[in-house]
GROMACS .gro file of C-alpha atoms in nm:
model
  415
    1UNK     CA    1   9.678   7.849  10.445
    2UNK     CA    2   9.377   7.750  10.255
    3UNK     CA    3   9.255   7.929   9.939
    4UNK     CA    4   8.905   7.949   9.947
    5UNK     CA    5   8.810   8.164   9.599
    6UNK     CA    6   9.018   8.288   9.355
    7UNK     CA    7   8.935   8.541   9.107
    8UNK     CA    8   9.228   8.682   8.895
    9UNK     CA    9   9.146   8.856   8.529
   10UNK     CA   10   9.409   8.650   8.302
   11UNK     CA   11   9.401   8.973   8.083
   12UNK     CA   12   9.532   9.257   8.310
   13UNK     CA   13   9.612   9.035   8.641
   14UNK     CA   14   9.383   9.207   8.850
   15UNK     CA   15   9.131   9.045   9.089
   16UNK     CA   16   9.041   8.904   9.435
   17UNK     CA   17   9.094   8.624   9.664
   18UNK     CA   18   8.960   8.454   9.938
   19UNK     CA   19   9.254   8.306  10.242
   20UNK     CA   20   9.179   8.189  10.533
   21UNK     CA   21   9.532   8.106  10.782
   22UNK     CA   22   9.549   7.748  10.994
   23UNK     CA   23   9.926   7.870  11.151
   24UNK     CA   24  10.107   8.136  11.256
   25UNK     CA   25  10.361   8.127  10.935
   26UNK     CA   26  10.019   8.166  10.757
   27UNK     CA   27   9.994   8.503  10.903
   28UNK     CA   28  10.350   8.608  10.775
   29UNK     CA   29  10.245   8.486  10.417
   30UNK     CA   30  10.002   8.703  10.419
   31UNK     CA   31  10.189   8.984  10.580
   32UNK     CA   32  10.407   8.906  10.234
   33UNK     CA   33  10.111   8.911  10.032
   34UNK     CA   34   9.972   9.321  10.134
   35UNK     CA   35  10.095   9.582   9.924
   36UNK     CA   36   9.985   9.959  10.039
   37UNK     CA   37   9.665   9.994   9.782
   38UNK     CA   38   9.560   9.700   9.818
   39UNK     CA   39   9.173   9.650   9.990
   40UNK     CA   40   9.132   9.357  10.233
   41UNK     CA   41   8.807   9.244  10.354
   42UNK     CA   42   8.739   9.061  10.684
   43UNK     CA   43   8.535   9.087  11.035
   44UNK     CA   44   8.669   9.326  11.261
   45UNK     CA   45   8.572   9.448  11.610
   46UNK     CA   46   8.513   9.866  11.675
   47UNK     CA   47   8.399  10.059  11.939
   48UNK     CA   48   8.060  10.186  11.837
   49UNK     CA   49   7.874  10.547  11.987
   50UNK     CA   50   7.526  10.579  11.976
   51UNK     CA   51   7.368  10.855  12.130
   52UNK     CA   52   6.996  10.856  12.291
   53UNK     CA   53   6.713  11.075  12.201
   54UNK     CA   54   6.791  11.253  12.605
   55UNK     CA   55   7.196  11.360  12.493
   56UNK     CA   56   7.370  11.111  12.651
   57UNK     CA   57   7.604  10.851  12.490
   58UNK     CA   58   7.674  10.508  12.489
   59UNK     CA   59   7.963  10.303  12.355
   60UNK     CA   60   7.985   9.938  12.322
   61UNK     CA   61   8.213   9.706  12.098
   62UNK     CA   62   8.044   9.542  11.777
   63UNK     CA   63   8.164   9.274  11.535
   64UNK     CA   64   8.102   9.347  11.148
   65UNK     CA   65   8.270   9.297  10.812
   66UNK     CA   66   8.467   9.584  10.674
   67UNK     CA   67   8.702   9.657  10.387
   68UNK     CA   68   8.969   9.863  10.469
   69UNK     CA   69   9.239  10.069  10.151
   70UNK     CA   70   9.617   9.966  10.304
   71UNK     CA   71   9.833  10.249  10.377
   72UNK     CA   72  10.046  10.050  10.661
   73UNK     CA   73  10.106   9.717  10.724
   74UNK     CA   74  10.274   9.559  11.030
   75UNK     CA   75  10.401   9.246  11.138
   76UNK     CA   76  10.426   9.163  11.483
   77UNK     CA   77  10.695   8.875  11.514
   78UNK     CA   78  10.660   8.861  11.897
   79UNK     CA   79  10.294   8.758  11.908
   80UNK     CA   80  10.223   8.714  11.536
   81UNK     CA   81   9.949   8.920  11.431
   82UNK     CA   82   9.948   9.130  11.093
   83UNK     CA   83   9.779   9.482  11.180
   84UNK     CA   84   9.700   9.698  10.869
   85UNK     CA   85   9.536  10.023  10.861
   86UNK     CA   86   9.383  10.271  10.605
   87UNK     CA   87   9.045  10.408  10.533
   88UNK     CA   88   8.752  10.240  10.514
   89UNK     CA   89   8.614  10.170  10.176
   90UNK     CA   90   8.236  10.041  10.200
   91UNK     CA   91   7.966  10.227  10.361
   92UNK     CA   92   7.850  10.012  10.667
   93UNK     CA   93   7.593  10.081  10.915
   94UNK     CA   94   7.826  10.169  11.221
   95UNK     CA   95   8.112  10.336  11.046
   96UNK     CA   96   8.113  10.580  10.764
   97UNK     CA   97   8.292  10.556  10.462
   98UNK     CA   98   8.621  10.740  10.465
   99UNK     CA   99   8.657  10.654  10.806
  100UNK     CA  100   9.013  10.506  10.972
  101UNK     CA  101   9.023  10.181  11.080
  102UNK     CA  102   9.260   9.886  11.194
  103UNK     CA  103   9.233   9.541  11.086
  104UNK     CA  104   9.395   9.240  11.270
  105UNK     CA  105   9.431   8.924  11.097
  106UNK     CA  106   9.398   8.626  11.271
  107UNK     CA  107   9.393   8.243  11.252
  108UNK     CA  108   9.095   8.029  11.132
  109UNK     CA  109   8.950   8.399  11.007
  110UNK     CA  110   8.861   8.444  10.645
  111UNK     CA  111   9.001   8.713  10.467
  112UNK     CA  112   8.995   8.860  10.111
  113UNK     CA  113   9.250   9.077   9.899
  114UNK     CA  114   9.182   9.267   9.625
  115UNK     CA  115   9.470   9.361   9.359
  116UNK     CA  116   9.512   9.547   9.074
  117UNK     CA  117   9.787   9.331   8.935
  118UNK     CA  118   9.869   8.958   9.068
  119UNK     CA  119  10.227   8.894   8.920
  120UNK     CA  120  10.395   8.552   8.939
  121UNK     CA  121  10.588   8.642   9.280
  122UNK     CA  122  10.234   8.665   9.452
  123UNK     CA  123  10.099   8.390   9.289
  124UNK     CA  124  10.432   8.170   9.368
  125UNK     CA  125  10.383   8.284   9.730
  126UNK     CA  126  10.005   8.162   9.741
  127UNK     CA  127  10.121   7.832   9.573
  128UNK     CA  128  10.398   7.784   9.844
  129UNK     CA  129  10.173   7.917  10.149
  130UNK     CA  130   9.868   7.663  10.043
  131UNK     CA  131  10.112   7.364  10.010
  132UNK     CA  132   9.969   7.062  10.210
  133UNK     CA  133  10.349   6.958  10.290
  134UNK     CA  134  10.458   7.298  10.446
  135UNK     CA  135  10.523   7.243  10.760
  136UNK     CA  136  10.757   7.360  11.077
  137UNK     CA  137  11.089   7.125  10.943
  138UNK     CA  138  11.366   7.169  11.177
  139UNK     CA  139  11.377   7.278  11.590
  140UNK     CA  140  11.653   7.438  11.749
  141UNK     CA  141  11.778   7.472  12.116
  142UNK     CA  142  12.029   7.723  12.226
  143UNK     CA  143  12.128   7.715  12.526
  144UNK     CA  144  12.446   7.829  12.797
  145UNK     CA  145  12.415   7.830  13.180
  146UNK     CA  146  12.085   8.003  13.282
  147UNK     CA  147  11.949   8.098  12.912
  148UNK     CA  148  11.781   7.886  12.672
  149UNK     CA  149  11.574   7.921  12.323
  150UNK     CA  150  11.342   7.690  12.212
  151UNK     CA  151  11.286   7.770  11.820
  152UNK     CA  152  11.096   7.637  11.533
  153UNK     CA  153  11.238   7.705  11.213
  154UNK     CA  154  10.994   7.683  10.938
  155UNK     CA  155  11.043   7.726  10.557
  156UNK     CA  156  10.971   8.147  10.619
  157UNK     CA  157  11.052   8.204  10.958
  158UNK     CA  158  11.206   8.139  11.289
  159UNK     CA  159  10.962   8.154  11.569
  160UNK     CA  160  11.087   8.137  11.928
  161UNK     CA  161  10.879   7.924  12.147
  162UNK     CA  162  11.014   7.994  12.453
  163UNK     CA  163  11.278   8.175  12.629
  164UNK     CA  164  11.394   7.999  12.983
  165UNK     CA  165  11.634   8.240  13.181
  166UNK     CA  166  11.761   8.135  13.541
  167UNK     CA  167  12.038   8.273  13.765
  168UNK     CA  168  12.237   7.989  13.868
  169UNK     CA  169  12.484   8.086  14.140
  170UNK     CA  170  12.861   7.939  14.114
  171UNK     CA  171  13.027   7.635  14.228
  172UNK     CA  172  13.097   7.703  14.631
  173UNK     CA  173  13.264   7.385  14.806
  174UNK     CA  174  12.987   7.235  15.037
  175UNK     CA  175  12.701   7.440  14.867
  176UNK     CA  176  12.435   7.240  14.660
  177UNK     CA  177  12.283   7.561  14.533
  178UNK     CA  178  12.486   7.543  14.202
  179UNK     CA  179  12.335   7.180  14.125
  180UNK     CA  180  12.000   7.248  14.258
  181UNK     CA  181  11.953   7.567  14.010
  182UNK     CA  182  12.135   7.373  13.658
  183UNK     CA  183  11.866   7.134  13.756
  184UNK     CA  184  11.566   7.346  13.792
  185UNK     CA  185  11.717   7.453  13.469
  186UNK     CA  186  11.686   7.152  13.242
  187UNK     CA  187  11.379   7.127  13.402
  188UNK     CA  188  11.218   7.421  13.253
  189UNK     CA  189  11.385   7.334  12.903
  190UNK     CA  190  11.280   7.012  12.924
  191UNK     CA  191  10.912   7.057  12.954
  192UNK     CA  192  10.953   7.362  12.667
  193UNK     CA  193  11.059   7.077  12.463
  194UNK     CA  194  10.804   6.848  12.512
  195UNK     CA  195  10.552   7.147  12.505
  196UNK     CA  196  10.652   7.314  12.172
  197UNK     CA  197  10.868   7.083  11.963
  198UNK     CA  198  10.606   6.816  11.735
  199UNK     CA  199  10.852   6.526  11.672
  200UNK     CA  200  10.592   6.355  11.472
  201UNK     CA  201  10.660   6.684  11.230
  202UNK     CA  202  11.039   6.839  11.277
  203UNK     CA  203  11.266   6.627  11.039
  204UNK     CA  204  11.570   6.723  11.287
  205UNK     CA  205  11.640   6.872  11.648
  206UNK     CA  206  11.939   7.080  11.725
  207UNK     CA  207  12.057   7.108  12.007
  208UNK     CA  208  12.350   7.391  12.031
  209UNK     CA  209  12.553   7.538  12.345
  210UNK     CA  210  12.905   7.639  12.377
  211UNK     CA  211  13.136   7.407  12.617
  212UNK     CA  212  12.935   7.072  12.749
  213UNK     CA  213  12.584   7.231  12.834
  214UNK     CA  214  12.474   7.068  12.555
  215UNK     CA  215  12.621   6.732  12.666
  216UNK     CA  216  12.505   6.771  13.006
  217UNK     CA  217  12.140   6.864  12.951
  218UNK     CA  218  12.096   6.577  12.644
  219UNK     CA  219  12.214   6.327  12.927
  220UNK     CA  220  11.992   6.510  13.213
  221UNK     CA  221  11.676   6.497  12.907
  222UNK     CA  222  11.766   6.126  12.811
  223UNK     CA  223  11.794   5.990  13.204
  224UNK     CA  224  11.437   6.192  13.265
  225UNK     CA  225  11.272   6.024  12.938
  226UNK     CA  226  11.366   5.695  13.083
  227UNK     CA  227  11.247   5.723  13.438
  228UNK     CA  228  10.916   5.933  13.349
  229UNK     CA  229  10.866   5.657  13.029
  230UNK     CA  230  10.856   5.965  12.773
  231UNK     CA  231  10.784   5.767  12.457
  232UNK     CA  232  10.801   6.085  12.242
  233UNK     CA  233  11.147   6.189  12.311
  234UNK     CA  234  11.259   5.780  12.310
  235UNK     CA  235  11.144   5.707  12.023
  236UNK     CA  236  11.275   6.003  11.826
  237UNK     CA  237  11.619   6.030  11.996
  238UNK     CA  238  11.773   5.984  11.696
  239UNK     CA  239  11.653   6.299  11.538
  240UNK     CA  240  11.804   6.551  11.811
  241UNK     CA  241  12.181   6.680  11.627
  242UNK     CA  242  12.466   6.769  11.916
  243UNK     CA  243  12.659   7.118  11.805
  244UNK     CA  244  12.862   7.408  11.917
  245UNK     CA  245  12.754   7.742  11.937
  246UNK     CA  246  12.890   8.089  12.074
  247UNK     CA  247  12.584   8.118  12.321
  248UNK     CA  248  12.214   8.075  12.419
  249UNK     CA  249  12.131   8.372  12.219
  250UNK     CA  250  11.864   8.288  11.936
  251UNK     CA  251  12.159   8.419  11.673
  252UNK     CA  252  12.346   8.219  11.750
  253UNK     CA  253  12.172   7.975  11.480
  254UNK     CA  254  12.361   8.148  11.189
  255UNK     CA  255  12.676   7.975  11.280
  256UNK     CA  256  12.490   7.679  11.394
  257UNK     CA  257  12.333   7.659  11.015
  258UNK     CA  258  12.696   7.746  10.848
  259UNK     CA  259  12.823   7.454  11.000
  260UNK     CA  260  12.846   7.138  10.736
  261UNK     CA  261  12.772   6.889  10.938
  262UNK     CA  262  12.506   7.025  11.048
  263UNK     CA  263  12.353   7.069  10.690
  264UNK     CA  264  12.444   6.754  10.598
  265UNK     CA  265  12.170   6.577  10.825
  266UNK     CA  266  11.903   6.841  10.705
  267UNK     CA  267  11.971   6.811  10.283
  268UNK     CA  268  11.578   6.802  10.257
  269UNK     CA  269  11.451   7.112  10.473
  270UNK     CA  270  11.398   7.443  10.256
  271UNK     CA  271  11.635   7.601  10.543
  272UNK     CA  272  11.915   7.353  10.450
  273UNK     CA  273  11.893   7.463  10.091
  274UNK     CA  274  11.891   7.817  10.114
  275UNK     CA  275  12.135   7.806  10.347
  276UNK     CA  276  12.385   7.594  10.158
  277UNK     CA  277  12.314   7.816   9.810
  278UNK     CA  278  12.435   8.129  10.032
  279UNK     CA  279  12.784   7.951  10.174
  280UNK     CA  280  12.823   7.876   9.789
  281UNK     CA  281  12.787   8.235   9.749
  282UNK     CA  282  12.997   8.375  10.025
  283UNK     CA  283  13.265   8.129   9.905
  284UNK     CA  284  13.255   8.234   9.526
  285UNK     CA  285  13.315   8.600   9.679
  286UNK     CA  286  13.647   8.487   9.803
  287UNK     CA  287  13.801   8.220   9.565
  288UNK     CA  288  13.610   8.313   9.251
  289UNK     CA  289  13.456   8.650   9.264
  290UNK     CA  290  13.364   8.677   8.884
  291UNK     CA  291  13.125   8.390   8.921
  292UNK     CA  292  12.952   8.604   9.262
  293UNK     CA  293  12.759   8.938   9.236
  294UNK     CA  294  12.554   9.126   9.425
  295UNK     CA  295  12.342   9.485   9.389
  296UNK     CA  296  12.045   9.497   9.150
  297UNK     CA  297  12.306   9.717   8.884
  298UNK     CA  298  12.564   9.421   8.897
  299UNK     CA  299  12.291   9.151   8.882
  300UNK     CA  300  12.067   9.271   8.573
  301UNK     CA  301  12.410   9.339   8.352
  302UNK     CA  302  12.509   8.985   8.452
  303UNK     CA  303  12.145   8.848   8.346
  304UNK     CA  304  12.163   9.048   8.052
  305UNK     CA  305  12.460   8.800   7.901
  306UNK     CA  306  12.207   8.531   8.056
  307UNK     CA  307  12.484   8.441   8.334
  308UNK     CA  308  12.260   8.327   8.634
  309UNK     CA  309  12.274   8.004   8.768
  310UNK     CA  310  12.097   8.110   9.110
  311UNK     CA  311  11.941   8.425   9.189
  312UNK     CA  312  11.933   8.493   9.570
  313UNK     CA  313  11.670   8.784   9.685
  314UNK     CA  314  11.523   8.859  10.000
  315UNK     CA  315  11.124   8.905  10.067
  316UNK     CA  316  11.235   9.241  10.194
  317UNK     CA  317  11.237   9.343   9.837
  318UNK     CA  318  10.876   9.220   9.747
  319UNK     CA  319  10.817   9.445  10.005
  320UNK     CA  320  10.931   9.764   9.873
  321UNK     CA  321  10.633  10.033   9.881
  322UNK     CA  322  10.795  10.186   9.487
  323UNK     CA  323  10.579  10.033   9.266
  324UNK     CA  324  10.840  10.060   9.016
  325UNK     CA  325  11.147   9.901   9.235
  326UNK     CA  326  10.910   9.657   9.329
  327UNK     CA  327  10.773   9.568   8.961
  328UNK     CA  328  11.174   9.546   8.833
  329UNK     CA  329  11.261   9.283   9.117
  330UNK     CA  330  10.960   9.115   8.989
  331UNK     CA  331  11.036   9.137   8.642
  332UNK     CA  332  11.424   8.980   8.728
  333UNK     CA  333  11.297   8.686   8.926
  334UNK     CA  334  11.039   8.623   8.621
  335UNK     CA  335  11.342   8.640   8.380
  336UNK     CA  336  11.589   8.446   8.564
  337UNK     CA  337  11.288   8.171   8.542
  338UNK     CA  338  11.230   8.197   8.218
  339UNK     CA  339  11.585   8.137   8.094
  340UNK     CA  340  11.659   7.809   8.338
  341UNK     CA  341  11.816   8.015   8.631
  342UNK     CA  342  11.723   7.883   9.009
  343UNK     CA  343  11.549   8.139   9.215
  344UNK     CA  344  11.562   8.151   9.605
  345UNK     CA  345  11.376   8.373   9.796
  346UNK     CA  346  11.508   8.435  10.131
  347UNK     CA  347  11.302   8.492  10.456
  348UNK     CA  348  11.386   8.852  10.644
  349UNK     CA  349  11.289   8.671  10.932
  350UNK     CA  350  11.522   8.403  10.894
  351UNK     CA  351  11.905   8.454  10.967
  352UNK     CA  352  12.010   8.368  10.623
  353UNK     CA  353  11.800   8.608  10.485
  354UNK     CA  354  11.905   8.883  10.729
  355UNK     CA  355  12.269   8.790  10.593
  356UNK     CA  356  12.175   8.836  10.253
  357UNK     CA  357  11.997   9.168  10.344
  358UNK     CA  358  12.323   9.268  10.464
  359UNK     CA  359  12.453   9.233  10.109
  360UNK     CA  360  12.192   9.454   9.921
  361UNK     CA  361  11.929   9.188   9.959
  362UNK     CA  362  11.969   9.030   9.570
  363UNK     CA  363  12.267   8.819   9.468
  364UNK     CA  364  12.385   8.601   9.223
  365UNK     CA  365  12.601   8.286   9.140
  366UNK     CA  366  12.667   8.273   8.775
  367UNK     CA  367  12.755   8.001   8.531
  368UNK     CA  368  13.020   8.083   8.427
  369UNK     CA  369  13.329   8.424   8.492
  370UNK     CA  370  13.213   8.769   8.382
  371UNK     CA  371  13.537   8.959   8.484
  372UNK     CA  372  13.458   9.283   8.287
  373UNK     CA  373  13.171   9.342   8.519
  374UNK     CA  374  13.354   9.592   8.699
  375UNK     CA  375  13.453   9.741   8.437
  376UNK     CA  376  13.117   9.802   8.315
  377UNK     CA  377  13.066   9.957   8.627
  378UNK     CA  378  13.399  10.144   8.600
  379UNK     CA  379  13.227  10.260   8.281
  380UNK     CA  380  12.894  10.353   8.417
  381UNK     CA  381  13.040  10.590   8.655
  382UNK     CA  382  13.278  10.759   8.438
  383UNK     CA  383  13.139  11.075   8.304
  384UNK     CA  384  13.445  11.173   8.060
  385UNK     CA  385  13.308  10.826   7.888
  386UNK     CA  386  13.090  10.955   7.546
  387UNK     CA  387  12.758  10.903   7.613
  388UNK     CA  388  12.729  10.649   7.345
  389UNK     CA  389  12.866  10.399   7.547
  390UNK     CA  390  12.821  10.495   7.892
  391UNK     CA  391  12.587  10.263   8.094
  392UNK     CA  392  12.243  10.371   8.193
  393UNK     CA  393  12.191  10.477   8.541
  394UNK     CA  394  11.870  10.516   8.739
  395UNK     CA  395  12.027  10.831   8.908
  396UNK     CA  396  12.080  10.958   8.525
  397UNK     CA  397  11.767  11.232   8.470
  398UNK     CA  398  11.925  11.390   8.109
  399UNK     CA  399  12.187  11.258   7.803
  400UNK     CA  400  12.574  11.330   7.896
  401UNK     CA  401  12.730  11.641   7.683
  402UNK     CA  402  13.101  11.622   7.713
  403UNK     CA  403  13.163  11.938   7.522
  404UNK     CA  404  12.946  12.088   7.819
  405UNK     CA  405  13.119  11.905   8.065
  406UNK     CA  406  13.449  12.033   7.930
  407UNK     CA  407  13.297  12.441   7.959
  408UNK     CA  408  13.133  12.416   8.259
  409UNK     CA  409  13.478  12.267   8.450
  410UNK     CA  410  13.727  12.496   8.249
  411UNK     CA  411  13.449  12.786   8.335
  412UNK     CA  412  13.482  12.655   8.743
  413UNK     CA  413  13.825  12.694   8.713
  414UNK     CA  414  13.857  13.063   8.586
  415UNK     CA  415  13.961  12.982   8.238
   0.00000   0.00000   0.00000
């Protein structure tokens, strides 16, 4: 992603800037960046009518500039494109103001977004998406008999490259059809490889499959390198990582990613680290649960005491069309900052992130044991507690009266 302009008001946050996206995990940047109210500028394509001074019509498709008011945004993970729609908000020659329109974003194609407030999780997402280093760090293969996924795994998202499906009959006695198939096979996977995976780039291959597919097609893609003098794949041999998996199936990287070994050869990817944070976390929850938290409610009281070590959240959040839930994640990340906690913000599209999703979407390893969390919480949802020290709740819309409490049940019951 390249920033082009950049005007933010350092009084109330509020301003424009100018983007234009080089790759495809540019597009889901941006797709990170729109907020519904926000106004995005760029060229566009619409079918224009005109109609002749005789009554009859004629339609043909025009290119102009147009700045559109967001009230959807989409993004399109099989072909990456970000679509938003909304109404149009500058008069233009061929389409009134008002008017609905859809925007595409695509690569190499300026764009501008307007804001009313730039926090610091925009801005950090900017500095992270206009990083000269970002790149596509790690490639994955999954594979069994007759499926395969080639994937790059970037520092926001998994992208699959290619999906090679055969059927590949069984072993008969005296039939070579079996052979002939698994061959045509590694074939295909083989040129996906070559095709999709930039070894100059990726820091580390893996190369997953339950049983010896793996093992097999490594020797098939080593023997072919050889004979058809494949200098790429020779030279960078040593970069390709042997692992189980449970199948071919593109989730199957989860448990490829949990395993140790695996992590062990890719310490320096983003993945790696995100990754490793959440087994930390998953492992506090079972041997020391008063140092591992999760749920916005359990995470701010911990913060409160200034607990945090790591925050884990998930871009899902960011996301959120409340302003206000949207502006308190915000607010948390800022804190946790501010007062030497580690943030990580998770991908949705990546299968960490869809684990921490899974767990509320915002975690966190502390420093050091709160055990009266729960009963905080035990607290908070006990409404024979005086109100004096009952916890706040979002859900709470007036101030706890016990002696009310007390008539209206004794009034339920008849007394």
């Amino acid at each position: 992603m390249k920033l082009l302009k950049k005007q933010i008001s350092a009084k109330d946050g509020s301003g424009t800037v100018l983007l234009r996206p080089d790759t495809s995990e540019d597009l889901w940047h941006a797709y990170n960046l729109l907020q519904i109210g926000d106004c995005v500028r760029c060229t566009t394509v619409r079918k224009v009518t005109k109609e002749s001074s005789t009554g009859s019509t004629q339609s043909n498709k025009k290119r102009m500039m147009l700045t559109v008011a967001v009230e959807k945004v989409d993004f399109d993970a099989d072909v990456l494109q970000v679509r938003l729609s909304g109404t149009v908000q500058a008069e233009s020659e061929f389409v009134r103001m008002g008017a609905y329109h859809t925007l595409t974003l695509e690569l190499n194609q300026n764009f501008s977004v307007e804001k009313q407030c730039w926090d610091q999780v925009y801005l950090d997402l900017i500095e992270e998406a206009c990083h000269p280093d970002r790149q596509a760090e790690v490639a994955a293969i999954v594979l069994q008999s007759g499926l395969a996924h080639v994937c790059l795994v970037t520092g926001a998202l998994t992208v699959t490259k290619a999906r090679i499906e055969t059927n590949i009959p069984k072993k008969r006695t005296g039939s070579s059809n079996h052979a002939k198939a698994t061959t045509k096979f590694y074939e295909a996977v083989y040129q996906a490889v070559l095709r999709h995976v930039d070894f100059q780039k990726v820091k580390c291959v893996i190369l997953a499959s339950p049983g010896f597919v793996k093992d097999d097609f490594y020797k098939y893609m080593q023997e072919q390198a050889v004979r058809r003098e494949d200098k790429v794949l020779l030279e960078h041999k040593s970069k390709f990582v042997l692992c189980r998996a449970s199948s071919g199936h593109k989730h199957a990287l989860e448990e490829v990613f949990a395993d140790p070994t695996i992590l062990s050869q890719m310490t320096e990817t983003k993945v790696a680290k995100e990754v490793q944070v959440l087994n930390t976390f998953m492992r506090l929850m079972s041997t020391d649960p008063d140092r591992a938290y999760y749920g916005y409610h359990h995470v701010a009281q911990a913060h409160e005491q200034l607990a945090i070590d790591s925050l884990l959240v998930t871009d899902e959040l960011f996301r959120n069309s409340n302003v206000a839930t949207r502006k308190k994640y915000v607010a948390l990340v800022e804190s946790v900052r501010e007062h030497g906690g580690k943030v990580y913000v998770f991908s949705s599209m990546h299968v960490s992130g869809q684990q921490l999703q899974q767990v509320s979407g915002v975690a966190a390893i502390l420093r050091y044991p709160l055990p009266d969390l729960d009963e905080l919480e035990e607290q908070a949802n006990d409404p024979f507690l005086p109100s004096n020290i009952r916890m706040e709740s979002d859900d709470d819309e007036e101030e706890y009266d016990p002696e009310k409490r007390i008539q209206e049940d004794m009034r339920d019951m008849g007394l």
